Amino acid sequence: MAWTLLAAGLSFLINPDIGTARIGAIALFIFLFAAFYSPGEGPVPSCYSAEIFPLAQREQGVAFAATIGLGWASVLSITFPRMLIAMTPVGGMLPIISRISCHLIGFVFVAFGFYAGLNVVAFIMIFFLVP
């Protein structure tokens, strides 16, 4: 997904005098990003928030999770025009989001690798130390 955002950001460098190639490239890569995001990470937050709360507090928990998600979406939508003016499409928004996505992917792999290693160590310790 990160490469589609990077390509969309770099598509702003296409000369607008050529014709509709610039708009077509930007639209294509944004569409590809949505196509990759929708079946993968897109619906996860709402499904996850519906499952982590016990049945007695599930309604309140989902309402709280939706409030947090929509609250940050509103903060982003309010500040986006100012950020777009300050950073420009090419130098700021889409490449920065792409870099953040790549860093987060690396962080997740490191974190999961660490916890997987702890599980292996715990398995070995239990296998040899528990009678």
C-alpha atoms as a PDB file:
ATOM      1  CA  MET A   1       0.000   0.000   0.000  1.00  0.00           C
ATOM      2  CA  ALA A   2       2.848   2.370   0.737  1.00  0.00           C
ATOM      3  CA  TRP A   3       4.130   2.215  -2.826  1.00  0.00           C
ATOM      4  CA  THR A   4       0.741   3.339  -4.187  1.00  0.00           C
ATOM      5  CA  LEU A   5       0.792   6.432  -1.965  1.00  0.00           C
ATOM      6  CA  LEU A   6       4.367   7.173  -2.973  1.00  0.00           C
ATOM      7  CA  ALA A   7       3.500   6.790  -6.654  1.00  0.00           C
ATOM      8  CA  ALA A   8       0.449   9.031  -6.223  1.00  0.00           C
ATOM      9  CA  GLY A   9       2.613  11.675  -4.561  1.00  0.00           C
ATOM     10  CA  LEU A  10       5.221  11.473  -7.301  1.00  0.00           C
ATOM     11  CA  SER A  11       2.495  11.698  -9.948  1.00  0.00           C
ATOM     12  CA  PHE A  12       2.110  15.336  -8.964  1.00  0.00           C
ATOM     13  CA  LEU A  13       5.497  15.918 -10.625  1.00  0.00           C
ATOM     14  CA  ILE A  14       4.044  15.111 -14.068  1.00  0.00           C
ATOM     15  CA  ASN A  15       3.785  18.253 -16.157  1.00  0.00           C
ATOM     16  CA  PRO A  16       0.125  19.397 -16.145  1.00  0.00           C
ATOM     17  CA  ASP A  17       0.480  20.788 -19.683  1.00  0.00           C
ATOM     18  CA  ILE A  18       0.775  17.286 -21.165  1.00  0.00           C
ATOM     19  CA  GLY A  19      -2.938  16.626 -20.805  1.00  0.00           C
ATOM     20  CA  THR A  20      -4.876  14.344 -18.543  1.00  0.00           C
ATOM     21  CA  ALA A  21      -1.965  12.001 -17.780  1.00  0.00           C
ATOM     22  CA  ARG A  22      -1.323  13.664 -14.421  1.00  0.00           C
ATOM     23  CA  ILE A  23      -4.912  13.384 -13.190  1.00  0.00           C
ATOM     24  CA  GLY A  24      -5.175   9.841 -14.552  1.00  0.00           C
ATOM     25  CA  ALA A  25      -2.005   8.696 -12.765  1.00  0.00           C
ATOM     26  CA  ILE A  26      -3.035  10.271  -9.457  1.00  0.00           C
ATOM     27  CA  ALA A  27      -6.516   8.765  -9.685  1.00  0.00           C
ATOM     28  CA  LEU A  28      -5.112   5.347 -10.636  1.00  0.00           C
ATOM     29  CA  PHE A  29      -2.764   5.141  -7.673  1.00  0.00           C
ATOM     30  CA  ILE A  30      -5.367   6.436  -5.209  1.00  0.00           C
ATOM     31  CA  PHE A  31      -7.780   3.815  -6.578  1.00  0.00           C
ATOM     32  CA  LEU A  32      -5.130   1.095  -6.191  1.00  0.00           C
ATOM     33  CA  PHE A  33      -4.508   2.228  -2.612  1.00  0.00           C
ATOM     34  CA  ALA A  34      -8.225   1.923  -1.854  1.00  0.00           C
ATOM     35  CA  ALA A  35      -8.339  -1.484  -3.540  1.00  0.00           C
ATOM     36  CA  PHE A  36      -5.451  -2.757  -1.387  1.00  0.00           C
ATOM     37  CA  TYR A  37      -6.728  -1.110   1.807  1.00  0.00           C
ATOM     38  CA  SER A  38     -10.338  -2.271   1.653  1.00  0.00           C
ATOM     39  CA  PRO A  39      -9.970  -6.054   1.936  1.00  0.00           C
ATOM     40  CA  GLY A  40      -6.954  -5.866   4.257  1.00  0.00           C
ATOM     41  CA  GLU A  41      -6.723  -3.256   6.976  1.00  0.00           C
ATOM     42  CA  GLY A  42      -9.840  -1.252   6.208  1.00  0.00           C
ATOM     43  CA  PRO A  43     -12.550  -3.007   8.229  1.00  0.00           C
ATOM     44  CA  VAL A  44     -10.261  -4.240  11.015  1.00  0.00           C
ATOM     45  CA  PRO A  45     -10.702  -1.413  13.577  1.00  0.00           C
ATOM     46  CA  SER A  46     -14.477  -1.674  13.721  1.00  0.00           C
ATOM     47  CA  CYS A  47     -14.452  -5.487  13.884  1.00  0.00           C
ATOM     48  CA  TYR A  48     -11.707  -5.490  16.482  1.00  0.00           C
ATOM     49  CA  SER A  49     -13.429  -2.957  18.706  1.00  0.00           C
ATOM     50  CA  ALA A  50     -16.623  -5.008  18.547  1.00  0.00           C
ATOM     51  CA  GLU A  51     -14.840  -8.130  19.790  1.00  0.00           C
ATOM     52  CA  ILE A  52     -12.511  -6.914  22.552  1.00  0.00           C
ATOM     53  CA  PHE A  53     -15.178  -5.772  24.987  1.00  0.00           C
ATOM     54  CA  PRO A  54     -17.210  -8.152  27.152  1.00  0.00           C
ATOM     55  CA  LEU A  55     -20.875  -8.572  26.306  1.00  0.00           C
ATOM     56  CA  ALA A  56     -22.018  -6.422  29.228  1.00  0.00           C
ATOM     57  CA  GLN A  57     -20.063  -3.368  28.009  1.00  0.00           C
ATOM     58  CA  ARG A  58     -19.862  -4.091  24.287  1.00  0.00           C
ATOM     59  CA  GLU A  59     -22.204  -1.275  23.237  1.00  0.00           C
ATOM     60  CA  GLN A  60     -20.360   1.318  25.294  1.00  0.00           C
ATOM     61  CA  GLY A  61     -16.984   0.024  24.122  1.00  0.00           C
ATOM     62  CA  VAL A  62     -17.882   0.126  20.456  1.00  0.00           C
ATOM     63  CA  ALA A  63     -19.367   3.600  20.900  1.00  0.00           C
ATOM     64  CA  PHE A  64     -16.154   4.745  22.589  1.00  0.00           C
ATOM     65  CA  ALA A  65     -13.988   3.223  19.842  1.00  0.00           C
ATOM     66  CA  ALA A  66     -16.114   4.824  17.134  1.00  0.00           C
ATOM     67  CA  THR A  67     -15.920   8.168  18.930  1.00  0.00           C
ATOM     68  CA  ILE A  68     -12.130   7.993  19.106  1.00  0.00           C
ATOM     69  CA  GLY A  69     -11.774   6.983  15.449  1.00  0.00           C
ATOM     70  CA  LEU A  70     -14.183   9.584  14.134  1.00  0.00           C
ATOM     71  CA  GLY A  71     -12.724  12.225  16.436  1.00  0.00           C
ATOM     72  CA  TRP A  72      -9.243  11.779  14.989  1.00  0.00           C
ATOM     73  CA  ALA A  73     -10.708  11.651  11.477  1.00  0.00           C
ATOM     74  CA  SER A  74     -12.311  15.049  12.139  1.00  0.00           C
ATOM     75  CA  VAL A  75      -9.010  16.447  13.436  1.00  0.00           C
ATOM     76  CA  LEU A  76      -7.307  15.237  10.271  1.00  0.00           C
ATOM     77  CA  SER A  77     -10.017  16.666   8.018  1.00  0.00           C
ATOM     78  CA  ILE A  78      -9.876  20.039   9.762  1.00  0.00           C
ATOM     79  CA  THR A  79      -6.081  20.312   9.640  1.00  0.00           C
ATOM     80  CA  PHE A  80      -5.560  18.760   6.193  1.00  0.00           C
ATOM     81  CA  PRO A  81      -6.043  21.969   4.130  1.00  0.00           C
ATOM     82  CA  ARG A  82      -3.495  23.821   6.275  1.00  0.00           C
ATOM     83  CA  MET A  83      -1.018  20.929   6.019  1.00  0.00           C
ATOM     84  CA  LEU A  84      -1.542  20.761   2.256  1.00  0.00           C
ATOM     85  CA  ILE A  85      -0.708  24.467   1.918  1.00  0.00           C
ATOM     86  CA  ALA A  86       2.346  24.150   4.153  1.00  0.00           C
ATOM     87  CA  MET A  87       3.788  20.977   2.661  1.00  0.00           C
ATOM     88  CA  THR A  88       2.477  20.770  -0.940  1.00  0.00           C
ATOM     89  CA  PRO A  89       1.260  17.463  -2.386  1.00  0.00           C
ATOM     90  CA  VAL A  90       4.635  16.307  -3.705  1.00  0.00           C
ATOM     91  CA  GLY A  91       6.913  17.255  -0.861  1.00  0.00           C
ATOM     92  CA  GLY A  92       4.657  16.471   1.997  1.00  0.00           C
ATOM     93  CA  MET A  93       1.434  14.659   2.265  1.00  0.00           C
ATOM     94  CA  LEU A  94       1.471  11.413   0.285  1.00  0.00           C
ATOM     95  CA  PRO A  95       5.221  10.658   0.545  1.00  0.00           C
ATOM     96  CA  ILE A  96       5.147  11.333   4.301  1.00  0.00           C
ATOM     97  CA  ILE A  97       2.183   9.000   4.759  1.00  0.00           C
ATOM     98  CA  SER A  98       4.005   6.415   2.634  1.00  0.00           C
ATOM     99  CA  ARG A  99       7.143   6.681   4.788  1.00  0.00           C
ATOM    100  CA  ILE A 100       5.130   6.364   7.984  1.00  0.00           C
ATOM    101  CA  SER A 101       3.456   3.261   6.581  1.00  0.00           C
ATOM    102  CA  CYS A 102       6.816   1.675   5.726  1.00  0.00           C
ATOM    103  CA  HIS A 103       8.212   2.448   9.206  1.00  0.00           C
ATOM    104  CA  LEU A 104       5.147   0.973  10.884  1.00  0.00           C
ATOM    105  CA  ILE A 105       5.443  -2.212   8.836  1.00  0.00           C
ATOM    106  CA  GLY A 106       9.052  -2.556   9.986  1.00  0.00           C
ATOM    107  CA  PHE A 107       8.059  -1.898  13.586  1.00  0.00           C
ATOM    108  CA  VAL A 108       5.353  -4.559  13.466  1.00  0.00           C
ATOM    109  CA  PHE A 109       7.782  -7.150  12.087  1.00  0.00           C
ATOM    110  CA  VAL A 110      10.342  -6.339  14.792  1.00  0.00           C
ATOM    111  CA  ALA A 111       7.735  -6.438  17.559  1.00  0.00           C
ATOM    112  CA  PHE A 112       6.195  -9.705  16.364  1.00  0.00           C
ATOM    113  CA  GLY A 113       9.628 -11.251  15.922  1.00  0.00           C
ATOM    114  CA  PHE A 114      10.550 -10.293  19.494  1.00  0.00           C
ATOM    115  CA  TYR A 115       7.376 -11.782  20.951  1.00  0.00           C
ATOM    116  CA  ALA A 116       7.710 -14.910  18.827  1.00  0.00           C
ATOM    117  CA  GLY A 117      11.238 -15.340  20.197  1.00  0.00           C
ATOM    118  CA  LEU A 118       9.926 -14.961  23.744  1.00  0.00           C
ATOM    119  CA  ASN A 119       7.366 -17.673  23.037  1.00  0.00           C
ATOM    120  CA  VAL A 120      10.073 -20.035  21.786  1.00  0.00           C
ATOM    121  CA  VAL A 121      12.195 -19.367  24.879  1.00  0.00           C
ATOM    122  CA  ALA A 122       9.184 -19.923  27.139  1.00  0.00           C
ATOM    123  CA  PHE A 123       8.345 -23.171  25.348  1.00  0.00           C
ATOM    124  CA  ILE A 124      11.894 -24.466  25.787  1.00  0.00           C
ATOM    125  CA  MET A 125      11.968 -23.446  29.449  1.00  0.00           C
ATOM    126  CA  ILE A 126       8.632 -25.140  30.133  1.00  0.00           C
ATOM    127  CA  PHE A 127       9.669 -28.261  28.219  1.00  0.00           C
ATOM    128  CA  PHE A 128      12.909 -28.687  30.165  1.00  0.00           C
ATOM    129  CA  LEU A 129      12.123 -27.150  33.577  1.00  0.00           C
ATOM    130  CA  VAL A 130       8.575 -28.219  34.382  1.00  0.00           C
ATOM    131  CA  PRO A 131       8.397 -31.772  35.749  1.00  0.00           C
END
